[in-house]
C-alpha positions as a LaTeX table, in Angstrom:
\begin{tabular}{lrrr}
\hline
Residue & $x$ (\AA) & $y$ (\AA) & $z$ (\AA) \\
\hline
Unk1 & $-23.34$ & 19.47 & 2.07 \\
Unk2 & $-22.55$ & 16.74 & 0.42 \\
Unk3 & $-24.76$ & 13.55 & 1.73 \\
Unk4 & $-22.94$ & 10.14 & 3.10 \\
Unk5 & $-23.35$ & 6.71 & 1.57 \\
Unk6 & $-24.77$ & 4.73 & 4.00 \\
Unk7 & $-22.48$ & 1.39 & 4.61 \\
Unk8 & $-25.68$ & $-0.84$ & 4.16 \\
Unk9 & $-23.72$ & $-3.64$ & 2.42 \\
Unk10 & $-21.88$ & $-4.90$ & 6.00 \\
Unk11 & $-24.96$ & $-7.02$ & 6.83 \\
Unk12 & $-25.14$ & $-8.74$ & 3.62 \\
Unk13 & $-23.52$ & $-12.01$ & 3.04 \\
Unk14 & $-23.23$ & $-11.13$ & $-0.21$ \\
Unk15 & $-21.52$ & $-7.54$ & 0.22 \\
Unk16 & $-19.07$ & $-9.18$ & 2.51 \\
Unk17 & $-17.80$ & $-11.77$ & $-0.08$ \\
Unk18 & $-17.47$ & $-8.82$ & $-2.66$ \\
Unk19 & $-15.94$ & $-7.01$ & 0.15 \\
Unk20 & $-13.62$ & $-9.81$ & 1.01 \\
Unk21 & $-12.37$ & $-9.95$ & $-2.65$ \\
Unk22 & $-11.72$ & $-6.31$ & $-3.06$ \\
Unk23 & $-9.59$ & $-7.09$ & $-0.03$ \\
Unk24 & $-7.85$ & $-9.82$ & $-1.44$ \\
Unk25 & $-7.48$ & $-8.40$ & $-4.89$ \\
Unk26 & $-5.77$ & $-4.68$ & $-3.22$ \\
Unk27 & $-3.27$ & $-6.46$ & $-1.14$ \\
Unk28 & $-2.25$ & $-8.50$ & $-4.25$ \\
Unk29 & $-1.88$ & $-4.60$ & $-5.98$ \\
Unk30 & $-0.27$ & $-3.65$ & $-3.47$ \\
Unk31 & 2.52 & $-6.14$ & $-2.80$ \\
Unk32 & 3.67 & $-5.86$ & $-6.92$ \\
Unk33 & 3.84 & $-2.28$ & $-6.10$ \\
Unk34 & 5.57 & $-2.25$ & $-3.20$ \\
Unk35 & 8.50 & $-5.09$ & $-5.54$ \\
Unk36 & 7.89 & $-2.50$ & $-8.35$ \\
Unk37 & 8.93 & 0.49 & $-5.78$ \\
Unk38 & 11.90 & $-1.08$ & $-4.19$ \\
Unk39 & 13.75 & $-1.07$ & $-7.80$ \\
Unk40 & 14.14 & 2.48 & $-7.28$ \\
Unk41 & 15.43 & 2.60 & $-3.57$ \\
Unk42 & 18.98 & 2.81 & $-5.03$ \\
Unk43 & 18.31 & 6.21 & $-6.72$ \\
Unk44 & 15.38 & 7.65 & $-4.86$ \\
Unk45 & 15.66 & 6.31 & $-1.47$ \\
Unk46 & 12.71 & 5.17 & 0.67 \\
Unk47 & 11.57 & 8.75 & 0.99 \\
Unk48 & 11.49 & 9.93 & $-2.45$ \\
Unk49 & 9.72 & 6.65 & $-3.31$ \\
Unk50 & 6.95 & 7.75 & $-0.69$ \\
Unk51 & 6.74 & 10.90 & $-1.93$ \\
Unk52 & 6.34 & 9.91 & $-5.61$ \\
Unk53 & 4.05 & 7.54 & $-4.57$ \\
Unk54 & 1.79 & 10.07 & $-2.90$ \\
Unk55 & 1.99 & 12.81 & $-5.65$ \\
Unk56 & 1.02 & 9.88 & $-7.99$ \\
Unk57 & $-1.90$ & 9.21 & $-6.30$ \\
Unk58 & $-3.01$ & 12.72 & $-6.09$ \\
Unk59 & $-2.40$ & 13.49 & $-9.75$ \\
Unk60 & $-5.17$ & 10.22 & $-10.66$ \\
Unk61 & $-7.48$ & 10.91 & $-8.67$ \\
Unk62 & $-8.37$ & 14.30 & $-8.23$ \\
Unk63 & $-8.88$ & 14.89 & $-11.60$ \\
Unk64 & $-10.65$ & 11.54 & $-12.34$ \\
Unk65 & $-13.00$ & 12.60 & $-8.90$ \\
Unk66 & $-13.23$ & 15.93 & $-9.15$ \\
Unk67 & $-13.91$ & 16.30 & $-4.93$ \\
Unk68 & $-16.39$ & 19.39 & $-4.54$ \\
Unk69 & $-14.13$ & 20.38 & $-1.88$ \\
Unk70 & $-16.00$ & 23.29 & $-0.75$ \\
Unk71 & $-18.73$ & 21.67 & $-0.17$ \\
Unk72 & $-17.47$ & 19.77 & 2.74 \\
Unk73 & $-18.31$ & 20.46 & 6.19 \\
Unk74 & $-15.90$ & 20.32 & 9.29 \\
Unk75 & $-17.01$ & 17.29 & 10.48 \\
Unk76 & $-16.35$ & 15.69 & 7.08 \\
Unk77 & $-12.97$ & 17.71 & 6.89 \\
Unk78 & $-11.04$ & 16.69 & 9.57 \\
Unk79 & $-11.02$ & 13.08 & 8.96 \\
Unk80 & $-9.64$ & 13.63 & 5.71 \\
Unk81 & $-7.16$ & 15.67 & 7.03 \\
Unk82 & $-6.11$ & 12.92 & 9.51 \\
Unk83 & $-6.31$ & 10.24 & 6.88 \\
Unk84 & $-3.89$ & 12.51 & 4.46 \\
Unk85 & $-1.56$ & 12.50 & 7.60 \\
Unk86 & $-1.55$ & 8.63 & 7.98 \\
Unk87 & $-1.28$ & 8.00 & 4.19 \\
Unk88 & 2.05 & 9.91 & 4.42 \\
Unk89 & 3.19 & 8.24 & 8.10 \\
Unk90 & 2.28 & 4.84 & 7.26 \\
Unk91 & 4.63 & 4.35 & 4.16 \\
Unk92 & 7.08 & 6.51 & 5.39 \\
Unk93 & 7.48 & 4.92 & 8.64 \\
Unk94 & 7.57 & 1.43 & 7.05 \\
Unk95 & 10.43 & 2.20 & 4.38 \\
Unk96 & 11.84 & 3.91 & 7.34 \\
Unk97 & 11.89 & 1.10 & 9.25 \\
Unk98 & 13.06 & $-1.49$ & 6.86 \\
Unk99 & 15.81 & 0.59 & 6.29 \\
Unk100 & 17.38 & 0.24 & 9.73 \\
Unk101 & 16.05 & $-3.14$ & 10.69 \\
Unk102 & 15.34 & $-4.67$ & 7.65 \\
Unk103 & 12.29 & $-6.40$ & 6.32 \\
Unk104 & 11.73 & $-9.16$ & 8.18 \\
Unk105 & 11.38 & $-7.00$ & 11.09 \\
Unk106 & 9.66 & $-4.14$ & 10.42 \\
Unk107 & 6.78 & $-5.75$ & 8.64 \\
Unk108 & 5.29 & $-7.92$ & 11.00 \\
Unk109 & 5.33 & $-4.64$ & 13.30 \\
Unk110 & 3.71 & $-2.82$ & 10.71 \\
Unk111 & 0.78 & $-5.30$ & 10.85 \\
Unk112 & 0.28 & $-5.22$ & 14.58 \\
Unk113 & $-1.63$ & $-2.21$ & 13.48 \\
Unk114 & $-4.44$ & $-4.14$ & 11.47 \\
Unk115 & $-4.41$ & $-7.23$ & 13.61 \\
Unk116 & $-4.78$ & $-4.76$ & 16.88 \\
Unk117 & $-8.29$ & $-3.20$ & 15.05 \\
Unk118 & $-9.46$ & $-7.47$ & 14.42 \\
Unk119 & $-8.55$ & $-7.80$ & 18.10 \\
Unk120 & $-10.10$ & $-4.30$ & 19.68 \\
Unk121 & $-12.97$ & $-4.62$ & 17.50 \\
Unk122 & $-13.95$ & $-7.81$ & 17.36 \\
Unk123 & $-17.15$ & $-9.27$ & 20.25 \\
Unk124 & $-16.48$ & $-12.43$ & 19.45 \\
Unk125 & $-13.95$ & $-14.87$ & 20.96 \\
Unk126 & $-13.62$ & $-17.17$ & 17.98 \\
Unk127 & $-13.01$ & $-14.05$ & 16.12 \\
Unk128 & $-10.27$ & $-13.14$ & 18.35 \\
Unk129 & $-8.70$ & $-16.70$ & 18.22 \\
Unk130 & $-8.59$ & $-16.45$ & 14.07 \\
Unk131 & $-6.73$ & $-12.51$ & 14.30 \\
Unk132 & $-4.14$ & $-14.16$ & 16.94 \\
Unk133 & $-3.72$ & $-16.90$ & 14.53 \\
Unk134 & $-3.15$ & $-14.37$ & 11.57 \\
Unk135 & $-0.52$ & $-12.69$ & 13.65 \\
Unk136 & 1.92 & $-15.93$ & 14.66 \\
Unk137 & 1.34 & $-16.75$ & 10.25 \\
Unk138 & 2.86 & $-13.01$ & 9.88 \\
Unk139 & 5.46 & $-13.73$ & 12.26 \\
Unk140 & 6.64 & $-17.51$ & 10.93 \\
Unk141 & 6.86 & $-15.88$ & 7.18 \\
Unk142 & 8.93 & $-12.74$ & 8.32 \\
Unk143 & 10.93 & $-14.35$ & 10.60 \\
Unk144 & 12.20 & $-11.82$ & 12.42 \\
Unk145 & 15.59 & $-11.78$ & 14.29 \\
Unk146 & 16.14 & $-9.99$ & 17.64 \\
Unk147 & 17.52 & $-5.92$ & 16.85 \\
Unk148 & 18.17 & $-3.06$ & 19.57 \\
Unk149 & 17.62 & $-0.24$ & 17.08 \\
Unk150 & 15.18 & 0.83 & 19.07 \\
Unk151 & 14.29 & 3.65 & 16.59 \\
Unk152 & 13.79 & 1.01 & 14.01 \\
Unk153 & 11.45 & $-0.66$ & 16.08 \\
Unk154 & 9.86 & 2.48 & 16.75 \\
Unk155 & 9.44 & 3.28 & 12.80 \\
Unk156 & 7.71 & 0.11 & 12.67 \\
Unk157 & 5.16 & 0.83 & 15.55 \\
Unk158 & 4.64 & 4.30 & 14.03 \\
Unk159 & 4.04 & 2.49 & 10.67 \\
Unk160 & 1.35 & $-0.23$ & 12.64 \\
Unk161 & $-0.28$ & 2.72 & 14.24 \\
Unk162 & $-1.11$ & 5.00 & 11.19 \\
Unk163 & $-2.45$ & 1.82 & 9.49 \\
Unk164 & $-5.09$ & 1.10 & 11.93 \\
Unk165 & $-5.65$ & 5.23 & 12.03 \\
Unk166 & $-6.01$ & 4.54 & 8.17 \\
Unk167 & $-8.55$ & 1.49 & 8.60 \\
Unk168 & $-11.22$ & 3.42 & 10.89 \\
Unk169 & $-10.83$ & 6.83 & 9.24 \\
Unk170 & $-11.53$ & 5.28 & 6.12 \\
Unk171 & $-14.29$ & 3.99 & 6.97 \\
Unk172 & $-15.14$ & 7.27 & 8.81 \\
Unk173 & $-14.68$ & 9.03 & 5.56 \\
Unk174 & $-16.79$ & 6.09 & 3.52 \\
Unk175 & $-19.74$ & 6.99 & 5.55 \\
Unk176 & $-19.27$ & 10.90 & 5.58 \\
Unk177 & $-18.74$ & 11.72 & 2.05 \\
Unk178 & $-20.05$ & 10.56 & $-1.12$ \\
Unk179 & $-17.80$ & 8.43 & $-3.34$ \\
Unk180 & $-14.61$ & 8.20 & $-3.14$ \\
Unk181 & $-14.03$ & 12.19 & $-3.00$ \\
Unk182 & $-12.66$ & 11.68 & 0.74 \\
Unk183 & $-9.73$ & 9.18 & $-0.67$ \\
Unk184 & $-9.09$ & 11.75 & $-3.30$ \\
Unk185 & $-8.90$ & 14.68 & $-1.46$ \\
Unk186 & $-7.09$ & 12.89 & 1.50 \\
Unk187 & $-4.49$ & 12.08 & $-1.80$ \\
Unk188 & $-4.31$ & 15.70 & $-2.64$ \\
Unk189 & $-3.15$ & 16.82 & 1.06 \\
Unk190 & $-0.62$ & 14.09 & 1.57 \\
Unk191 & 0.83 & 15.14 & $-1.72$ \\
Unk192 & 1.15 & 18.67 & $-0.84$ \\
Unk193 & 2.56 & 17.84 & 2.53 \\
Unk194 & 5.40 & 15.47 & 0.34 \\
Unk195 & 6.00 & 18.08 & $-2.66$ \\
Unk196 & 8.85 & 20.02 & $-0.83$ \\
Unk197 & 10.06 & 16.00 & $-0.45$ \\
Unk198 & 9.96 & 15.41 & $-4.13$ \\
Unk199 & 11.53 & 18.36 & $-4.95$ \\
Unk200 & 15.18 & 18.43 & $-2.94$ \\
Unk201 & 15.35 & 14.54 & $-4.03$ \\
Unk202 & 15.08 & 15.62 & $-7.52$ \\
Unk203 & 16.78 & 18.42 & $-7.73$ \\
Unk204 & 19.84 & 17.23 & $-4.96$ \\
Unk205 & 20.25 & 14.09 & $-7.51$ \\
Unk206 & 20.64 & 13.21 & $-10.70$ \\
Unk207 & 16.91 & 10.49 & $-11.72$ \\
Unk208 & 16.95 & 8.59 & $-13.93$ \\
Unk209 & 13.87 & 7.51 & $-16.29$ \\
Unk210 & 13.77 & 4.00 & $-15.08$ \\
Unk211 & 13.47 & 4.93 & $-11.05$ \\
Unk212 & 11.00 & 7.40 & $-11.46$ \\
Unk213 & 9.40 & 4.79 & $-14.11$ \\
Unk214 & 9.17 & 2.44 & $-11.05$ \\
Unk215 & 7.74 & 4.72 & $-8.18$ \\
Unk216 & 5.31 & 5.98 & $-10.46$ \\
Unk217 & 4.18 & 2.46 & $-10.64$ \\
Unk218 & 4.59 & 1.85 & $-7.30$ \\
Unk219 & 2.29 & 5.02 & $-6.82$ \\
Unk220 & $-0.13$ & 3.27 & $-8.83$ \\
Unk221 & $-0.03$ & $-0.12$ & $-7.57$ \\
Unk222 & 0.50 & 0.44 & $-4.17$ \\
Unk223 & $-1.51$ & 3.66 & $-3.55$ \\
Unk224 & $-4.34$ & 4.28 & $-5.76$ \\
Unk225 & $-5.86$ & 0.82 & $-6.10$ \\
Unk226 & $-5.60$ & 0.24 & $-2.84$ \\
Unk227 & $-6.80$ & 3.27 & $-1.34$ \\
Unk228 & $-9.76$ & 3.08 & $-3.58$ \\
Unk229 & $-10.36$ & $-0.73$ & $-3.33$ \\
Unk230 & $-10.18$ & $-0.54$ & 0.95 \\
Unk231 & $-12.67$ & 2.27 & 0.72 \\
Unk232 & $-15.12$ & $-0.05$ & $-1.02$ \\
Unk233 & $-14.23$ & $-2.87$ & 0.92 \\
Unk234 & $-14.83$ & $-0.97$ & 4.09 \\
Unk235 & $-18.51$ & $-0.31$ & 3.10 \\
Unk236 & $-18.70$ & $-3.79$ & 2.98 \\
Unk237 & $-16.88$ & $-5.05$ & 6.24 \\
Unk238 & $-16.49$ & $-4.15$ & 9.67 \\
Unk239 & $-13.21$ & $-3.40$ & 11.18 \\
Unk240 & $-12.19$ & $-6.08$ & 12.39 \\
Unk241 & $-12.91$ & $-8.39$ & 9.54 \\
Unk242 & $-10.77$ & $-6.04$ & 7.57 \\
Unk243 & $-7.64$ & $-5.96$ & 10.19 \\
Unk244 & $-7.83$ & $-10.19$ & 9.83 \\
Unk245 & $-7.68$ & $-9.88$ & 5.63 \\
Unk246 & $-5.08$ & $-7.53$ & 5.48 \\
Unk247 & $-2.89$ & $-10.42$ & 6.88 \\
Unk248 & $-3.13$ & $-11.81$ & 3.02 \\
Unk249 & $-0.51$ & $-9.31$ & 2.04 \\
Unk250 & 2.88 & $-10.99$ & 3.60 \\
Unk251 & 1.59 & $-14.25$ & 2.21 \\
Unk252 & 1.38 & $-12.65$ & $-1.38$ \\
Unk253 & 4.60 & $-11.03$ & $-0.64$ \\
Unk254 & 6.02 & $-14.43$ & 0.27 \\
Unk255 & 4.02 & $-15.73$ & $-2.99$ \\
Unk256 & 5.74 & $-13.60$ & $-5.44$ \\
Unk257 & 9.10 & $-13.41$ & $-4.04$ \\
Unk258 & 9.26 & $-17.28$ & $-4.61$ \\
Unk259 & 8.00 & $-17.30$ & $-7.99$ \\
Unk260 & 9.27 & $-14.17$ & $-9.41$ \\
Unk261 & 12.51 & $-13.69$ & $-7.31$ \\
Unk262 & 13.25 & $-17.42$ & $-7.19$ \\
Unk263 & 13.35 & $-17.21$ & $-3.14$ \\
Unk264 & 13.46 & $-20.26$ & $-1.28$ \\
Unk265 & 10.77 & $-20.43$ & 1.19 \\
Unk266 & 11.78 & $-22.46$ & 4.77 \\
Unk267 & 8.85 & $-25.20$ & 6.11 \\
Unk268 & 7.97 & $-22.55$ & 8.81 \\
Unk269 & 7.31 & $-19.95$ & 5.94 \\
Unk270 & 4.39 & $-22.55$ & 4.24 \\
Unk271 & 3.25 & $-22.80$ & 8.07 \\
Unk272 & 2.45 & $-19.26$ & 8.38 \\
Unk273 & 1.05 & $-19.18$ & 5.19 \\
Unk274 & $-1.32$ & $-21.83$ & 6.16 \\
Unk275 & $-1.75$ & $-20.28$ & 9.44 \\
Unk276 & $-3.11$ & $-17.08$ & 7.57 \\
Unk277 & $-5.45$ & $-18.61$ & 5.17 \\
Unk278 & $-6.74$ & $-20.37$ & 7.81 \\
Unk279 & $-7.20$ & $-17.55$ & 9.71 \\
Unk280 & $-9.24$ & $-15.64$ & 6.48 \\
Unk281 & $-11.39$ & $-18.45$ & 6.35 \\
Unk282 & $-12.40$ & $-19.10$ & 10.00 \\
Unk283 & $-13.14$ & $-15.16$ & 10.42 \\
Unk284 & $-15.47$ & $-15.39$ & 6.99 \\
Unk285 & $-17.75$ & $-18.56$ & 8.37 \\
Unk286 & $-17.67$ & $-16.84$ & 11.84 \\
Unk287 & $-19.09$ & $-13.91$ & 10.41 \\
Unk288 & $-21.23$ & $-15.68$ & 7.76 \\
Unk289 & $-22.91$ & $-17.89$ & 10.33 \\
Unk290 & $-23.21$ & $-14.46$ & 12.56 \\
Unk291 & $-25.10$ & $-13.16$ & 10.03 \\
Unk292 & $-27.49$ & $-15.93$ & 9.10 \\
Unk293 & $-28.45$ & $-16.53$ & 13.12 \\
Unk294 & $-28.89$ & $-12.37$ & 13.19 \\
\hline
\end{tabular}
């Protein structure tokens, strides 16, 4: 059996500024993936971008892990198994989403997933205050507009719940298994469940080099740094800190749409922003001074 790193580094100041900056640097990673990915949407569709993404992810890191898959127990498979599952449902439902309701929509409902976990999780009231605070910054730089596609909005919820499945079953799988064989084998099922995918969109359309060029970056950016870089990070930081952090990722979003896509952001946008960073920062002295009283 193969024997569990124990999360030690969540009490240590220390391991939760490392943590925090693992956090910071994977939703940066993942944002230029997900600008990367959408250059292909024309030719592969939200679906074959999902499914590139996941085979990409398997193909780097099983071989660069190696899991010693049979030497996993049950009670280390199955939440592998479930984490393949919301690897797969979380993107999917997202692209899904955005394709019916569009972005400004679905993403905020994506991240009542993470900022649920800071809310469920957290004992502490100022805590609370700084993952409500992260959710009204989400909602001023999305700006989302009224829709009754109800099975848009539903994508979107679907989408918010396999992310906070993903947040505690990583960290389920952190503890379990040694390494980062859990995130790789996890990989390896949700690309097996998505290779049927990949196949009709390649073979029921002509590809070109450049879209599959950009999901396999995408696949990269968006998937394999940041599975990896969330499974160190949740060694380092309980649940609910984590759920609060991941709110960085619509302000880089917002961040590199203005600089690189020359997007003009509106006063309200800025104010989420601010919102958001201000939210990081209260949860990180919160927790800091937690720790030094404990």
């Amino acid at each position: 059996m193969i024997e569990s790193i124990p999360v030690s580094g969540s009490t240590q100041p220390q391991g939760k500024a490392g943590g925090a900056a693992t956090l910071v640097a994977s939703a940066l990673s993942n944002q230029l993936g997900a600008a990367t990915g959408s250059l292909a949407f024309p030719v592969l569709g939200p679906v074959g971008v999902v499914a590139v993404r996941q085979l990409v992810a398997a193909v780097v890191l099983l071989p660069m892990v190696r899991p010693r898959l049979r030497d996993l127990s049950w009670a280390q498979w199955w939440p592998v198994l479930l984490l393949a599952v919301s690897f797969g449902t979380m993107n999917l439902g997202l692209y899904a989403s955005i394709q019916r309701i569009g972005l400004g929509l679905a993403v905020p409902l994506e991240f009542l997933g993470p900022l649920a976990v800071a809310l469920i999780s957290s004992r502490r009231k100022s805590s609370a205050l700084c993952a409500v605070a992260a959710a009204v910054g989400v909602v001023a730089i999305t700006q989302p507009e009224a829709s009754m596609d109800f099975v848009g909005i539903g994508l979107g919820l679907i989408a918010a719940c396999s992310w906070a499945a993903y947040i505690l079953l990583n960290r389920t799988v952190g503890r379990r298994i040694q390494g980062i064989q859990g995130t790789a084998a996890a990989a390896g099922v949700s690309a097996a469940l998505f290779l049927p995918v990949a196949v009709v969109v390649f073979i029921s359309q002509p590809v070109d080099g450049f879209a599959v060029l950009c999901a396999v970056g995408a696949g990269i950016l968006a998937s394999v740094l940041p599975y990896v870089a969330d499974l160190i990070a949740l060694r380092r930081v309980p649940a609910n800190l984590f759920g609060v952090l991941m709110s960085i990722n619509p302000v880089f979003a917002a961040i590199i749409g203005a600089v690189a896509l020359h997007e003009e952001l509106a006063v309200g946008q800025w104010a989420g922003i601010g919102l958001i960073v201000a939210a990081n920062v209260g949860v990180l002295l919160v927790r800091g001074r937690g720790g030094k009283q404990g």
